[in-house]
Structures are given as structure tokens and as C-alpha cells.
CSV table of C-alpha atoms in Angstrom, one decimal:
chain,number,residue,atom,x,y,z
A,955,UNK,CA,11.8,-3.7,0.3
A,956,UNK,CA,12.5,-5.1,3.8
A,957,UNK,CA,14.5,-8.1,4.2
A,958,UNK,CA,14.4,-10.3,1.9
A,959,UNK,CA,14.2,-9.2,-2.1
A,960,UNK,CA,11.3,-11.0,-3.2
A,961,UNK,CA,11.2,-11.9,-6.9
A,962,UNK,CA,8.6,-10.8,-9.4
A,963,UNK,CA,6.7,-13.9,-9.5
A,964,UNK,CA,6.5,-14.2,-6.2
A,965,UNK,CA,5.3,-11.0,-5.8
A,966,UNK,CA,1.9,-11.6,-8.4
A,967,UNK,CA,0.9,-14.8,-6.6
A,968,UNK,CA,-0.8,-12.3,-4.3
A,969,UNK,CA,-3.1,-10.9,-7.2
A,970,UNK,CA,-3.7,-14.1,-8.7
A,971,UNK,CA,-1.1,-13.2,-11.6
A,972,UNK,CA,1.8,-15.6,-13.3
A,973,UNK,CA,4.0,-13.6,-13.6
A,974,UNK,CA,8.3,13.4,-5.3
A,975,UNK,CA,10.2,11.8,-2.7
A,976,UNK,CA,12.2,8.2,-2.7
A,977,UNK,CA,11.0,5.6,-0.7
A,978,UNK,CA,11.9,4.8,2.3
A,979,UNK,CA,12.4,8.5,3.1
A,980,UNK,CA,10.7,7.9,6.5
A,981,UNK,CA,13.3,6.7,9.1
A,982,UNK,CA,12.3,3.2,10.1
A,983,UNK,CA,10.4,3.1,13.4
A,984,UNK,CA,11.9,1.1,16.7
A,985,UNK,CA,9.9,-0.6,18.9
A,986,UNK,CA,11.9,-1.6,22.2
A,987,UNK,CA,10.5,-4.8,24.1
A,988,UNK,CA,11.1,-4.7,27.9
A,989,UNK,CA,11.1,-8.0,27.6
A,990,UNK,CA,12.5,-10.2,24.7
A,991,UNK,CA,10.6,-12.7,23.2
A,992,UNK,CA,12.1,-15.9,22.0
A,993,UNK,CA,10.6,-17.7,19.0
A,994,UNK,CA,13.6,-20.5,17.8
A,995,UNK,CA,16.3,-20.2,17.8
A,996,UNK,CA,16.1,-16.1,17.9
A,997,UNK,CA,15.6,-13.6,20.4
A,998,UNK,CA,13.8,-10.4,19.6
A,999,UNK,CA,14.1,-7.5,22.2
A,1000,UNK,CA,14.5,-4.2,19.3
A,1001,UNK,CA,11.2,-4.1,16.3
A,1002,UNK,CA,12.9,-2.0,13.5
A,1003,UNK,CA,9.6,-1.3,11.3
A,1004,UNK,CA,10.1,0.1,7.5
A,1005,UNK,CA,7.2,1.5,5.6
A,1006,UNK,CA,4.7,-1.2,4.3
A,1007,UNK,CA,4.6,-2.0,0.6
A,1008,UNK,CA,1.6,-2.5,-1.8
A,1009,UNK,CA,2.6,-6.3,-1.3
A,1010,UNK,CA,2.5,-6.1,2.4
A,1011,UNK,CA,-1.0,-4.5,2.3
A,1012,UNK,CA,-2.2,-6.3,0.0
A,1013,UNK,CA,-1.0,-9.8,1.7
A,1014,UNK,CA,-3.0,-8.6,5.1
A,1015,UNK,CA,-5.9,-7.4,3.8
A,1016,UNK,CA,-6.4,-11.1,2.5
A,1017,UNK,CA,-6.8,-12.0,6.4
A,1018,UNK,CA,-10.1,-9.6,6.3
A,1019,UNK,CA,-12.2,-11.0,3.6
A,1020,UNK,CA,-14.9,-10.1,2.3
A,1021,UNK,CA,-17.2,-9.6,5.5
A,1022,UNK,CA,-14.8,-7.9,7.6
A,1023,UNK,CA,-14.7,-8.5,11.8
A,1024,UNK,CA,-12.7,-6.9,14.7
A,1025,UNK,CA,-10.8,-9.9,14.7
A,1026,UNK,CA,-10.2,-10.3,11.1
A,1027,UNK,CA,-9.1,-6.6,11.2
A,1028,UNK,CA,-6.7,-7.3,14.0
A,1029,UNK,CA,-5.5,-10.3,12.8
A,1030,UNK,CA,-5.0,-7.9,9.2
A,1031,UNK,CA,-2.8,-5.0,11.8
A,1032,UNK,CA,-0.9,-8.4,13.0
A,1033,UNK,CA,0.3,-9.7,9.9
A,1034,UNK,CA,1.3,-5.6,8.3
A,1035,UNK,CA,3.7,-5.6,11.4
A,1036,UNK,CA,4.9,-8.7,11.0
A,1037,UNK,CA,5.7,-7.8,7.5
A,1038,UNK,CA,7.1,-4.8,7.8
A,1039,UNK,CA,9.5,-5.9,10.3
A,1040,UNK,CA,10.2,-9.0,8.6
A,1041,UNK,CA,9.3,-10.9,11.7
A,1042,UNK,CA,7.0,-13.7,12.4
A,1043,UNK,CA,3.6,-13.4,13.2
A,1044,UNK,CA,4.0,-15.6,16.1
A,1045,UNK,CA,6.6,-12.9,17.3
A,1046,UNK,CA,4.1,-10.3,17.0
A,1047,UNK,CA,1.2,-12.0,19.2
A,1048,UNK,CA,3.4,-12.1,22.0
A,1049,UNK,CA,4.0,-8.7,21.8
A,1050,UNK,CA,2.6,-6.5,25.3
A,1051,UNK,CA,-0.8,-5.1,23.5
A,1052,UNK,CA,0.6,-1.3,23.9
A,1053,UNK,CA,3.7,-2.7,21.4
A,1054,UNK,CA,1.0,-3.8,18.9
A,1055,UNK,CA,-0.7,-0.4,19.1
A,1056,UNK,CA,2.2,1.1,18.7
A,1057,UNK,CA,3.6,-0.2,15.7
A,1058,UNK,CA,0.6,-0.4,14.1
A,1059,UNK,CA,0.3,3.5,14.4
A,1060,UNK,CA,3.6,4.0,12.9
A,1061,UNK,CA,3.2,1.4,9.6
A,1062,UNK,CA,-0.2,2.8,9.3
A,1063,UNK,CA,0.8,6.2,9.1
A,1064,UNK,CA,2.4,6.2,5.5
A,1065,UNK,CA,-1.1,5.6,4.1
A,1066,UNK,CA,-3.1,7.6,6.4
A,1067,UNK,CA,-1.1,10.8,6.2
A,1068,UNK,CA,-1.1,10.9,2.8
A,1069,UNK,CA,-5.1,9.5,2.2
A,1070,UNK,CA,-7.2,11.9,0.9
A,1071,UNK,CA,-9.5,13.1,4.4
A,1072,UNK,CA,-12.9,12.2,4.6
A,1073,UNK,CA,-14.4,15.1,4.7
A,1074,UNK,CA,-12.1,16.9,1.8
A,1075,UNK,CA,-13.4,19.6,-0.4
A,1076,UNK,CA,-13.7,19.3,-4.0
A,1077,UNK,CA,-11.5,22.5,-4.0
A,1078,UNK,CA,-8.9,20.2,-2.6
A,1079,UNK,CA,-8.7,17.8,-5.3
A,1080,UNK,CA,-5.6,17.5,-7.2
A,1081,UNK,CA,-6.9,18.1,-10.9
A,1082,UNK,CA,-4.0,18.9,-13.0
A,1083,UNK,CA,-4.1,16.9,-16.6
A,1084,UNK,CA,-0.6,15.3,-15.6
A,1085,UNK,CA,1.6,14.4,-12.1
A,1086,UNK,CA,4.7,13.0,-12.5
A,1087,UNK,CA,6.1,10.8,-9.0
A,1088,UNK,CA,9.7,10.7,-8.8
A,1089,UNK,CA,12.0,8.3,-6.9
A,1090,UNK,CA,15.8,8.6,-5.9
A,1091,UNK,CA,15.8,5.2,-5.9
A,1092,UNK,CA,14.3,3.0,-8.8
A,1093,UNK,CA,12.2,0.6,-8.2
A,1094,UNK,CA,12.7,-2.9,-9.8
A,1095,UNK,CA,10.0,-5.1,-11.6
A,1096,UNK,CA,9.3,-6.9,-14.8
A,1097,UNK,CA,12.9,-6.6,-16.0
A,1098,UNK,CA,12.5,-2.6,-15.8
A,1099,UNK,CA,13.6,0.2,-13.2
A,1100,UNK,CA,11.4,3.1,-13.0
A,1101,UNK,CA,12.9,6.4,-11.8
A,1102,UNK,CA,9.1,8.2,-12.2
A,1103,UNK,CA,5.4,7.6,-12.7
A,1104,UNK,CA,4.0,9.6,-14.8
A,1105,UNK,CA,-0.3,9.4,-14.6
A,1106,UNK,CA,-3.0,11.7,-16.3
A,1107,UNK,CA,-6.7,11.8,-15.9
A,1108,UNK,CA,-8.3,8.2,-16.6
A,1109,UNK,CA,-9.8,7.1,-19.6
A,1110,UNK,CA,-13.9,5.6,-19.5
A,1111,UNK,CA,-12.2,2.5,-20.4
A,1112,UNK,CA,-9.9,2.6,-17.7
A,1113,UNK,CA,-12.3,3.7,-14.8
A,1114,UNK,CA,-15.1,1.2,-16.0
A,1115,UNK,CA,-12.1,-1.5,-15.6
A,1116,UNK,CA,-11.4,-0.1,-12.0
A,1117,UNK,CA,-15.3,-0.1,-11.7
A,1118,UNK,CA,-15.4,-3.6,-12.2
A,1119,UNK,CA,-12.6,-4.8,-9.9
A,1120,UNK,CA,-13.8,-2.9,-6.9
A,1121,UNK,CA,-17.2,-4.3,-7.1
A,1122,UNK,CA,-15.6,-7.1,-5.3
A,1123,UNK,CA,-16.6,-5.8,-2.6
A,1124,UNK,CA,-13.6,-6.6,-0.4
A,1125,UNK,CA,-10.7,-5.0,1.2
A,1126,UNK,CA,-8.0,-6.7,-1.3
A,1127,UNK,CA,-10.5,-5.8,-3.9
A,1128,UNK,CA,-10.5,-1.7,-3.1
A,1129,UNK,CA,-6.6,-2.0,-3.5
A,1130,UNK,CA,-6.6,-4.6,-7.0
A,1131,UNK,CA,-9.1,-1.6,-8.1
A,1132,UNK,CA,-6.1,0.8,-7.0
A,1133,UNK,CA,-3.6,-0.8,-8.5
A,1134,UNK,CA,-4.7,-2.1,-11.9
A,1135,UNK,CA,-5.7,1.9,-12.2
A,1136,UNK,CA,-2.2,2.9,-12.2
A,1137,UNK,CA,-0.7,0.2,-13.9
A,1138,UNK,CA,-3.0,1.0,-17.1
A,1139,UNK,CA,-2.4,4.5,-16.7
A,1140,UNK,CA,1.4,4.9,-15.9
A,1141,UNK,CA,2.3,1.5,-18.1
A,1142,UNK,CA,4.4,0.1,-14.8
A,1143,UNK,CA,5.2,-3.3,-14.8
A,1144,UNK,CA,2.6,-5.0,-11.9
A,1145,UNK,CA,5.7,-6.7,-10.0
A,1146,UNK,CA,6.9,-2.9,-9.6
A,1147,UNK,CA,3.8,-1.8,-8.4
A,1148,UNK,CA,4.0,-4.2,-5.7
A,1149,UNK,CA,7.0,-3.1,-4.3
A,1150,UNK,CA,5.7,0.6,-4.1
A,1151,UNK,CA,5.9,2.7,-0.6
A,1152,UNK,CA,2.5,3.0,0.6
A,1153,UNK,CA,2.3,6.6,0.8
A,1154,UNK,CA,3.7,6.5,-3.0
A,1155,UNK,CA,0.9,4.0,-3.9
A,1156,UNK,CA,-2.3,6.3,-1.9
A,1157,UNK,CA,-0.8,9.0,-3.9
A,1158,UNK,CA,-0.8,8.2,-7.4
A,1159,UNK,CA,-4.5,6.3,-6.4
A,1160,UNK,CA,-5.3,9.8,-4.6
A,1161,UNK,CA,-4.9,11.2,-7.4
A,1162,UNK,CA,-6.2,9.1,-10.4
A,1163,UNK,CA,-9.7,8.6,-8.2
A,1164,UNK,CA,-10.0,12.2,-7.6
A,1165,UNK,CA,-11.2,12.5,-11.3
A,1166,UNK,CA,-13.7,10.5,-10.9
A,1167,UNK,CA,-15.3,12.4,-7.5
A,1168,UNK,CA,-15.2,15.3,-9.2
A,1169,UNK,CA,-17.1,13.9,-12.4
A,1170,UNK,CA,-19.9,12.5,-10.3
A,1171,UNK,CA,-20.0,15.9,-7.7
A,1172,UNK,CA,-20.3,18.3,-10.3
A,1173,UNK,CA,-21.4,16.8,-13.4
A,1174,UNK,CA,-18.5,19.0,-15.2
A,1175,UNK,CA,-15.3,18.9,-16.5
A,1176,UNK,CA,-12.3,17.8,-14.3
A,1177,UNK,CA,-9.9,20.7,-15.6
């Protein structure tokens, strides 16, 4: 995770809890100011941006709530940067707007390059009984390390749980729904989850909610 290692605990405040590739395979992105910006005692005049976490989404789709607005939306793109480059927001709003747009388009591109395309074919669905994710480096959480997640095709029990946390209706909500999906399936601890790469998160929920398009599309069997 960028910056500073923050601790489990810390981590589940943001879900209302007590407590194939590695991450960070991307390179982090630079953003070069023409001019710096001075907020402190710091100057900023180089953005080095690293891919988003679960935590980091999850933290700026609370800005959006449940009725979602341009603004709110923007002010959501504000706050990923800002955490992604471990920065303040204040830094960010005083970025030229063509420095926003760019670095949103980079920390937004770990999810969106690996999200499954609206207008996919069922043909496309990943539908094997098991996928196992690997990572180079393990990822920390709960008093475990986890060198793989290994997922199969949802229970009922499971997707009527997911069911239930997505009727919230909200951003956050769509992701809790993600999340508490792979944590029944795989058995990570939740604090681990948090600290997953997005693309490594929109793949395992890629493929655990592709089961249940398939169900509902064809009325058959997933495999």
C-alpha cells in the first residue's frame, strides 16, 4: 500500500467493522506540475500515483452517497488521487484541471481495464468451477499473509448475502456487496481484502458475479 502501512483496524473503520500477477505490477504514474504547489510546509511539483486499493475506493466512494451528483462524483475522483498519491486533498484542488483529468485516467484504469465491458457476451464469461489469483507479493491482514485466492462458483447462501448488501443502493454499497462475496468465498481475512490492487479486487468480483449473469440469462447451469 502507498505510504503509510495502515493497520488492520484502521482499515475496517471504513466498512463499519472492529476489527495472476503481484500487485503493484503497473509502474506508478508521474504527474509533473509546471508549477508547484505549496501546502505547509511542503512543496509538491512531481504526483507519483500507485494503483488504488479496495480501501482507497472504498473511502471515496463514501463522498458520493447514496444519490450520486457531478459534484459528489468529482469530489469522489479528488479524494482517489489524493489517496493514491498519498497527498492531501487540498493539494489536489489546486491542481491545473488537465492534472486532475490526468491522473484520474491513470488510477482509474486498474479497474476499468480489467471490468467486465458493458456490452460482454455471455460467451465471455469466465465459468470455470475454480480460479486461483496469485501474488508475488503477500498481502498482509488479520495476522495472515496470503500468497493466493482461491474462489469457486457461489453458494445461494452466499449470493442472497451479496443480494442483500447491494440493495443498499449506493456506490460504497456495490463494492461492501463485492467484497463480503470474496471474503465468504476465498476465507480472506477482511483487513487483507482492503489492501487488495484494484484490478485484483474487479477480478476475483468479475468473476464470482459472472455466475450469477449467467444463471439469470440462461436459466441453466453455469458449467
Amino acid at each position: 500500500m502507498n505510504g503509510r502501512e495502515i493497520p488492520d483496524a484502521e482499515l475496517l473503520e471504513i466498512v463499519g467493522s472492529s476489527v495472476d500477477e503481484d500487485q503493484g505490477a503497473r509502474e506508478d504514474g508521474l504527474i509533473v506540475l509546471d508549477h508547484p504547489i505549496t501546502e505547509g510546509d511542503k512543496e509538491y511539483d512531481r504526483i507519483n500515483l500507485t494503483e488504488p486499493t479496495l480501501y482507497h475506493a472504498m473511502s471515496a466512494s463514501q463522498v458520493i452517497g447514496k444519490r450520486p451528483t457531478l459534484a459528489t462524483i468529482y469530489d469522489s475522483q479528488i479524494k482517489l488521487v489524493a489517496l493514491s498519491a498519498n497527498i492531501p486533498e487540498k493539494v489536489v484542488k489546486q491542481f491545473p484541471t488537465r492534472a486532475l483529468d490526468e491522473a484520474v485516467s491513470y488510477v482509474m484504469a486498474f479497474e476499468d481495464d480489467v471490468r467486465r465491458p458493458e456490452d460482454f457476451q455471455i460467451s465471455d464469461l469466465d465459468l470455470r468451477p475454480e480460479k486461483t489469483i496469485l501474488f508475488k507479493v503477500p498481502i498482509s491482514g488479520g495476522g495472515r499473509e496470503y500468497s493466493d485466492m482461491r474462489l469457486r462458483e457461489p453458494q445461494v447462501t452466499e449470493h442472497r448475502r451479496f443480494k442483500a448488501v447491494e440493495g443498499g443502493g449506493s456506490v460504497q454499497d456495490g463494492l461492501k456487496a463485492q467484497m463480503q462475496l470474496i471474503e465468504d468465498v476465498s476465507g480472506w481475512n477482511r483487513a487483507a481484502l482492503l489492501r487488495l490492487p484494484m484490478s485484483k479486487f474487479v477480478e476475483a468480483a468479475d468473476y464470482l458475479t459472472g455466475f450469477f449473469i449467467a444463471g439469470q440469462q440462461t436459466g441453466k447451469l453455469s458449467r
